[in-house]
CSV table of C-alpha atoms in Angstrom, one decimal:
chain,number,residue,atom,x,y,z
A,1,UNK,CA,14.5,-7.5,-23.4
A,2,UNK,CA,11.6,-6.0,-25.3
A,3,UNK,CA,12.0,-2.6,-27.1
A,4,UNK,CA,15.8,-2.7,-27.5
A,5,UNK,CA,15.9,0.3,-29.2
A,6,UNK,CA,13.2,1.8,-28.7
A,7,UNK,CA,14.2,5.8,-27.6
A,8,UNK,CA,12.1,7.4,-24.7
A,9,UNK,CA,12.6,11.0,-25.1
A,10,UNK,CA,11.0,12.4,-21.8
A,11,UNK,CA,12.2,12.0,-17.8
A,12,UNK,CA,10.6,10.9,-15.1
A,13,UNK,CA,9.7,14.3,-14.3
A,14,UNK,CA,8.3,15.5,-17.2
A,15,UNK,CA,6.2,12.2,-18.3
A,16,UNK,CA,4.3,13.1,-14.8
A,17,UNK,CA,4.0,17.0,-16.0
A,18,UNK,CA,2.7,15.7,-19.1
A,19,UNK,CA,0.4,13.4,-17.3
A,20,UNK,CA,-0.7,15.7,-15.0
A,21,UNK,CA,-1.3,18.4,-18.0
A,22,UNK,CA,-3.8,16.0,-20.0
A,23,UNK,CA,-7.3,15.2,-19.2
A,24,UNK,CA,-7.5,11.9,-20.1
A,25,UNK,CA,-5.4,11.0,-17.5
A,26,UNK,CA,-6.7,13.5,-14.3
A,27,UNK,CA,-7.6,10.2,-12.4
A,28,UNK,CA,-4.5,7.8,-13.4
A,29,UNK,CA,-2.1,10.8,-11.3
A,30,UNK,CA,-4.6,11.4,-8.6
A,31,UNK,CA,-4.6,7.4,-7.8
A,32,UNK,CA,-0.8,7.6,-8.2
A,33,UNK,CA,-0.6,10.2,-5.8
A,34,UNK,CA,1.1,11.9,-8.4
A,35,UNK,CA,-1.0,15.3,-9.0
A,36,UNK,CA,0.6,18.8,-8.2
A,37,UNK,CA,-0.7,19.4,-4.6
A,38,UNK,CA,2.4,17.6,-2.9
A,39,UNK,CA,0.9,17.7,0.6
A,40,UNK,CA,-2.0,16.9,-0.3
A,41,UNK,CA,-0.8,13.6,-1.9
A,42,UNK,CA,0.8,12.6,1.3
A,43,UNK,CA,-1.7,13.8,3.1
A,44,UNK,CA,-4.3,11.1,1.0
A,45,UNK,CA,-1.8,8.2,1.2
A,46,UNK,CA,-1.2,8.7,4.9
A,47,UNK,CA,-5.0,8.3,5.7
A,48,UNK,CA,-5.2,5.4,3.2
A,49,UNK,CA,-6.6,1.5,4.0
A,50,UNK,CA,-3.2,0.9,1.9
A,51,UNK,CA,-0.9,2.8,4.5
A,52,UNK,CA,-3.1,1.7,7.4
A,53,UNK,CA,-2.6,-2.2,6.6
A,54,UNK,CA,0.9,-1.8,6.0
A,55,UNK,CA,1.2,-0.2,9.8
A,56,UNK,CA,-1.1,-3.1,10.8
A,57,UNK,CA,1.4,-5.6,9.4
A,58,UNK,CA,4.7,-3.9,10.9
A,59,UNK,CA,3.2,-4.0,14.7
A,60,UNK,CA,1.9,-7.5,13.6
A,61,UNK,CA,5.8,-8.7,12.3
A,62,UNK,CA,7.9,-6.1,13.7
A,63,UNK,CA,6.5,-4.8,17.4
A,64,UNK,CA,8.2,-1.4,18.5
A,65,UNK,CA,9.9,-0.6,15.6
A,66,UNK,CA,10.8,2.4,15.0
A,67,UNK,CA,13.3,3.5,12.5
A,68,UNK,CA,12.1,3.0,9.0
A,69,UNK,CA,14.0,3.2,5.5
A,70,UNK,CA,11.7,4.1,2.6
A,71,UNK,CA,13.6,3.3,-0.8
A,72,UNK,CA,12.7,4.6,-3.4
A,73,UNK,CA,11.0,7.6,-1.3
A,74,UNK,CA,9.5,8.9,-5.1
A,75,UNK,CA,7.6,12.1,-4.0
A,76,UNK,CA,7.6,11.3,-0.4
A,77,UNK,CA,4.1,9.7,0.4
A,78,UNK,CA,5.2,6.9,2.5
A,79,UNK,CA,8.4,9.2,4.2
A,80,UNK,CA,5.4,11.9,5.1
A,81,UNK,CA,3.3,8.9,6.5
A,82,UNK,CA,5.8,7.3,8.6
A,83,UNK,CA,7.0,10.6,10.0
A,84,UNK,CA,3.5,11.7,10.9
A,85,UNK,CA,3.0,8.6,12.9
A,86,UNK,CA,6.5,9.4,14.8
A,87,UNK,CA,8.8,6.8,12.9
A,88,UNK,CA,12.7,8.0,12.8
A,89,UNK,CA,12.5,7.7,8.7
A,90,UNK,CA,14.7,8.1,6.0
A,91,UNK,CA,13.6,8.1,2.5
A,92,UNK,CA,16.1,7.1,-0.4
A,93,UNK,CA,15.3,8.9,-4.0
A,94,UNK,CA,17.9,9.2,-6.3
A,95,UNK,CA,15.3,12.1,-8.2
A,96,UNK,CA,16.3,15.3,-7.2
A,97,UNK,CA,12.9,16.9,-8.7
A,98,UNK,CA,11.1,19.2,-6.5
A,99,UNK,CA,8.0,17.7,-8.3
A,100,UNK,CA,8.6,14.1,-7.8
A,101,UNK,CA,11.6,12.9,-6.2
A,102,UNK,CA,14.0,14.7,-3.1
A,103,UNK,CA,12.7,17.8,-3.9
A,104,UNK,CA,9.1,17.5,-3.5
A,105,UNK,CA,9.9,14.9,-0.2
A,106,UNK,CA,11.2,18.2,1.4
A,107,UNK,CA,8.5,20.5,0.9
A,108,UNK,CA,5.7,18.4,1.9
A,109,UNK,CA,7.4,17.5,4.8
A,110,UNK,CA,8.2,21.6,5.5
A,111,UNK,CA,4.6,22.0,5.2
A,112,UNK,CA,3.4,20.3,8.3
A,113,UNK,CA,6.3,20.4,10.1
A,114,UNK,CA,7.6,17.0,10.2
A,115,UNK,CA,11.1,15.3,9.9
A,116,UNK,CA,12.9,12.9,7.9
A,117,UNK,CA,16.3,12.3,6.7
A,118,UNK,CA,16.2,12.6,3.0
A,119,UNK,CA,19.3,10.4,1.2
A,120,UNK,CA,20.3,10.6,-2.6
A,121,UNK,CA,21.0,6.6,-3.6
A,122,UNK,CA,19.9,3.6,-5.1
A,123,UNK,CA,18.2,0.3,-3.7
A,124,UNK,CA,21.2,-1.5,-4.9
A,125,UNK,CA,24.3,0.7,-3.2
A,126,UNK,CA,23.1,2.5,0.4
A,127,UNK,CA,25.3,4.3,2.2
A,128,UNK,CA,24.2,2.7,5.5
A,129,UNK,CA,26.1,0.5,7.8
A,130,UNK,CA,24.5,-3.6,8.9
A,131,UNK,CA,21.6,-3.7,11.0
A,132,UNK,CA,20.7,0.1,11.0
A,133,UNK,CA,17.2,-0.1,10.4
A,134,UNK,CA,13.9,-2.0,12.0
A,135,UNK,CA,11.8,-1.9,9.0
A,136,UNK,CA,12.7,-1.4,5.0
A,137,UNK,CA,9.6,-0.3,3.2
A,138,UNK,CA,9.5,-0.5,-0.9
A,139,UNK,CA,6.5,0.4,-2.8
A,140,UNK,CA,6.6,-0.4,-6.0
A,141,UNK,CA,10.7,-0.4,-6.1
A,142,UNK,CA,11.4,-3.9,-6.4
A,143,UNK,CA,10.4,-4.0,-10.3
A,144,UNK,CA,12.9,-1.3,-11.2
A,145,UNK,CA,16.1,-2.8,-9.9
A,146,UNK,CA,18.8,-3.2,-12.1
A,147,UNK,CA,19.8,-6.0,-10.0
A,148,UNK,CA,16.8,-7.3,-8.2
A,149,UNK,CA,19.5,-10.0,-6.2
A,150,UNK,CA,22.2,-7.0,-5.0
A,151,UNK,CA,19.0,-4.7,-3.7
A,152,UNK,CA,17.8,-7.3,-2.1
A,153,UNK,CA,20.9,-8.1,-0.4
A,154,UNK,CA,21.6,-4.4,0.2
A,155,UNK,CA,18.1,-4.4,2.6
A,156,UNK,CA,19.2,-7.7,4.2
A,157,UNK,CA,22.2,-6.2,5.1
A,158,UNK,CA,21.0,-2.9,6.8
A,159,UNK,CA,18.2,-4.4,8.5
A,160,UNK,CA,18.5,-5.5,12.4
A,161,UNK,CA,18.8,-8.9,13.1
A,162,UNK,CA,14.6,-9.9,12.6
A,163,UNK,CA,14.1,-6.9,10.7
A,164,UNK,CA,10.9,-6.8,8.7
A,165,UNK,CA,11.4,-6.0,4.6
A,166,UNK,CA,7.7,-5.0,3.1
A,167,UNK,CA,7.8,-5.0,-0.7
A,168,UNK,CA,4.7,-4.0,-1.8
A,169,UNK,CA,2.5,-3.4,-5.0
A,170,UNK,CA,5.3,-5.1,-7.1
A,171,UNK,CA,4.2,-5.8,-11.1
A,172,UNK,CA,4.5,-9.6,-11.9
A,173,UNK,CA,4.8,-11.6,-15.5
A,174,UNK,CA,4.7,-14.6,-16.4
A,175,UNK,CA,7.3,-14.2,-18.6
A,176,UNK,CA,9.5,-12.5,-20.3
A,177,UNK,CA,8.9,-11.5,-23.9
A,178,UNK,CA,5.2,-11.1,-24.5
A,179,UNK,CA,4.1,-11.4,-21.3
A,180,UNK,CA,6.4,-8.5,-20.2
A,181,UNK,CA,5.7,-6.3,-23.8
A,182,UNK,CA,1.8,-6.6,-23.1
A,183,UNK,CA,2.5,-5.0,-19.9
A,184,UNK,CA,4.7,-2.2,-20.8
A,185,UNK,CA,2.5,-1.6,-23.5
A,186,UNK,CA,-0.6,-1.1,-21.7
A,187,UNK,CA,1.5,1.8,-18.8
A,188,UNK,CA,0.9,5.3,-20.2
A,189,UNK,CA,3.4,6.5,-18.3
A,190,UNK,CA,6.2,3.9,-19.6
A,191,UNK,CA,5.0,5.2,-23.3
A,192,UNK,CA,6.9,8.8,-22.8
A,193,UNK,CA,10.4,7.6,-20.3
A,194,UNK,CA,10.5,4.0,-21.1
A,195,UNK,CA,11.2,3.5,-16.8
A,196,UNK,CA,8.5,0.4,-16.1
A,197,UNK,CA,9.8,-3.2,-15.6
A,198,UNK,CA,8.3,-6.5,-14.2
A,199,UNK,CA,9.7,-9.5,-12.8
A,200,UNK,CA,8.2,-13.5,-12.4
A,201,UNK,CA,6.6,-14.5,-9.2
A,202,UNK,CA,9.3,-17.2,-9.2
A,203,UNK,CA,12.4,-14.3,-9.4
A,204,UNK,CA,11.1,-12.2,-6.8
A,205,UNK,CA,10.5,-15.1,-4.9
A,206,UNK,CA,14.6,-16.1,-5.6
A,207,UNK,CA,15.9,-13.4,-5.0
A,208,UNK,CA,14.3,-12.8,-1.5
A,209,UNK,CA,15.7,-16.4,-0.7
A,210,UNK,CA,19.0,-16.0,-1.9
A,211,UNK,CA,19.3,-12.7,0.4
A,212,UNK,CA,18.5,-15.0,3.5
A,213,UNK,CA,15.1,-13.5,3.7
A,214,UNK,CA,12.1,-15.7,4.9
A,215,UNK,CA,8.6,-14.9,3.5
A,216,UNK,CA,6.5,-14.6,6.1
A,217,UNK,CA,3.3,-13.4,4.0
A,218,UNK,CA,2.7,-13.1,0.3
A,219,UNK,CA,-0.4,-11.0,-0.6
A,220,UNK,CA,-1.8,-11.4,-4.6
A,221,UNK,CA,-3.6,-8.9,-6.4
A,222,UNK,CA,-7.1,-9.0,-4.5
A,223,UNK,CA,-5.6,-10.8,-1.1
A,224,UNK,CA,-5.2,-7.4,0.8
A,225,UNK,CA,-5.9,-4.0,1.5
A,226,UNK,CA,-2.7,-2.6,0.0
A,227,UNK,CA,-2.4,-3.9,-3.5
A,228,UNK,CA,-6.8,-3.4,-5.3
A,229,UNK,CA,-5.4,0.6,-4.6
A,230,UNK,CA,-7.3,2.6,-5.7
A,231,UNK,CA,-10.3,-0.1,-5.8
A,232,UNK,CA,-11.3,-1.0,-2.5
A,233,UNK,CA,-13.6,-4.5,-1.7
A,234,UNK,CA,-16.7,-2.2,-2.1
A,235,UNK,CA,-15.8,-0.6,-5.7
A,236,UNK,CA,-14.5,-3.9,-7.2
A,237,UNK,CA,-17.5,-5.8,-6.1
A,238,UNK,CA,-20.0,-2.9,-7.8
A,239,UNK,CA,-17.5,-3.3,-10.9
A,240,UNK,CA,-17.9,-7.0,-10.8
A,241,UNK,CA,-22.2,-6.6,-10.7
A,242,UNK,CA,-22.0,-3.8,-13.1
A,243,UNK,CA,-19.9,-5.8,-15.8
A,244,UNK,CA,-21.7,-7.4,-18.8
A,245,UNK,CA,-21.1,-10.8,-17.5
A,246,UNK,CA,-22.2,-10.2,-14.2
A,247,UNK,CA,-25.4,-8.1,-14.9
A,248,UNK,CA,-26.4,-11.7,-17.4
A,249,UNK,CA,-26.1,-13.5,-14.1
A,250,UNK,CA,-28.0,-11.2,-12.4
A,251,UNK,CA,-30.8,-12.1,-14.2
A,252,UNK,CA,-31.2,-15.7,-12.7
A,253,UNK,CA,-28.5,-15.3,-9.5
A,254,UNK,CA,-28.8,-13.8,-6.6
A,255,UNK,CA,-26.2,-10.5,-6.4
A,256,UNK,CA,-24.0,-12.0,-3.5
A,257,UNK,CA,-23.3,-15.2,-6.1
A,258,UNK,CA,-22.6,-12.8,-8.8
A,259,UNK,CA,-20.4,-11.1,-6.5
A,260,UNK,CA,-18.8,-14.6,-5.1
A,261,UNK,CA,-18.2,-15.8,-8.8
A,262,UNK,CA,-16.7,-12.6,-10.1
A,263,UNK,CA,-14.4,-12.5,-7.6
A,264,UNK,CA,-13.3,-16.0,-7.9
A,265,UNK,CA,-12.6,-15.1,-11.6
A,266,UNK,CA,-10.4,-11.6,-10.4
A,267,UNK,CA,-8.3,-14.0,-8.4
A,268,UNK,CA,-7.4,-16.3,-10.8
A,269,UNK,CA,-6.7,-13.7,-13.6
A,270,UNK,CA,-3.5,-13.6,-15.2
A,271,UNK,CA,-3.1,-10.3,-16.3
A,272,UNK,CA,0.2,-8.9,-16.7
A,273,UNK,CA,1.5,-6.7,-14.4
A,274,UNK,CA,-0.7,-7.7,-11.6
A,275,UNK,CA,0.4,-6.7,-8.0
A,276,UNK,CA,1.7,-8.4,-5.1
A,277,UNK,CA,3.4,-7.5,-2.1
A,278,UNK,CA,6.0,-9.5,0.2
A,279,UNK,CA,6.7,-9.5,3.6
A,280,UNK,CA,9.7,-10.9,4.3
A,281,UNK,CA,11.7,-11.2,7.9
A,282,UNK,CA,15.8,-10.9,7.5
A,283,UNK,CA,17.9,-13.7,9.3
């Protein structure tokens, strides 16, 4: 693995205070929906075209479901959402932090009210029994298992019977040594706790397999609403006519080519750590 000894000398926690603390990075943690205002975070998220497509795909795969497991809850974004909309959620952080992890869950939920069972576990040990849940929602937490076979295998096992997994925003590589160290390198965040991780299309892909899961939908990087976040159609296709390459075709295309070609080029990108998302059905 890259960086073997490498020492990281921060937490979770305090790589997000430091974050939050330096200007340079305002906009990395308000996209993260990692600033200070915990309510507001969830708040954001919860109105989101991310959060609304992964609802959209739940009554689309799952119809009537109702109770949720969101693992790893992180500061609560998704638990708030679900409970807003009336799910019976419970949100699985092993972070105890009131600033980004069980801690912070609770007191944006206090603040409007709402309810949720808050657990303290891992992906890859729950301390549920079989078929206890409808729906098991992951947001970026497939790319930090230790064991990315046994967490799987741990959401087969508590969802129902046709139970829908959604694993979304999930960093792949195409492999592991520079592929993987380009990535790390280029996450702020990883710089000060040394926490990031990626895995191969062809791994996740796998591991869902080997835990009797059938993929039902596989989104890349630009194929849906929930992985461009925070870009949106709109912003990437003024990014794409405002780039040095596109602004030359401008000058002898029309803009909607520009726009066509540019994003024919986005999809095929390679870049490292680029996000997809999984929607799997359990057996």
């Amino acid at each position: 693995m890259p960086e073997p000894n490498r020492k990281f000398h921060h937490t979770w926690e305090q790589a997000i205070s430091i974050l939050r603390s330096d200007p340079l990075h305002q906009k990395l943690v308000y996209d993260a929906y990692l600033t200070a205002d915990l309510t507001g975070n969830c708040r954001r998220f919860s109105e989101s075209r991310e959060f609304a497509e992964v609802v959209r795909l739940i009554e689309a795969y799952r119809p009537g479901s109702r109770d949720v497991l969101d693992v790893p809850a992180g500061n609560g974004i998704a638990t708030f959402a679900f409970a807003k909309l009336g799910f019976d959620v419970v949100g699985v952080e092993p972070d105890p932090s009131s600033s980004v992890g069980r801690g912070a869950i609770a007191t944006a939920l206090k603040s409007e009210g709402l309810k949720a069972r808050i657990i303290d576990a891992f992906g890859e040990k729950l301390p549920f029994e079989e078929n206890s849940f409808d729906v098991v929602y992951v947001r970026q937490g497939l790319h930090h298992a230790q064991d990315l076979k046994a967490m799987l295998s741990e959401y087969a096992r508590v969802l129902r019977p046709g139970g829908l997994l959604l694993a979304c925003r999930e960093h792949v590589v195409d492999d592991y040594g520079p592929g993987l160290q380009a990535f790390l390198d280029s996450q702020v965040d990883h710089q000060l706790y040394g926490g990031e991780n990626a895995f191969t299309l062809a791994d996740y892909r796998e591991a869902l397999s080997r835990a009797a899961f059938t993929i039902v939908a596989q989104f890349g990087p630009y194929d849906s609403e929930i992985n461009p976040h925070p870009n949106t159609e709109e912003i990437l296709l003024d990014k794409v006519s405002d780039s040095r390459p596109g602004k030359l075709l401008g000058l002898i295309l029309p803009r909607s080519i520009v726009n066509r070609i540019g994003m024919w080029y986005l999809r095929r990108s390679k870049r490292p750590g680029r996000l997809y998302s999984f929607v799997a059905v359990a057996p």
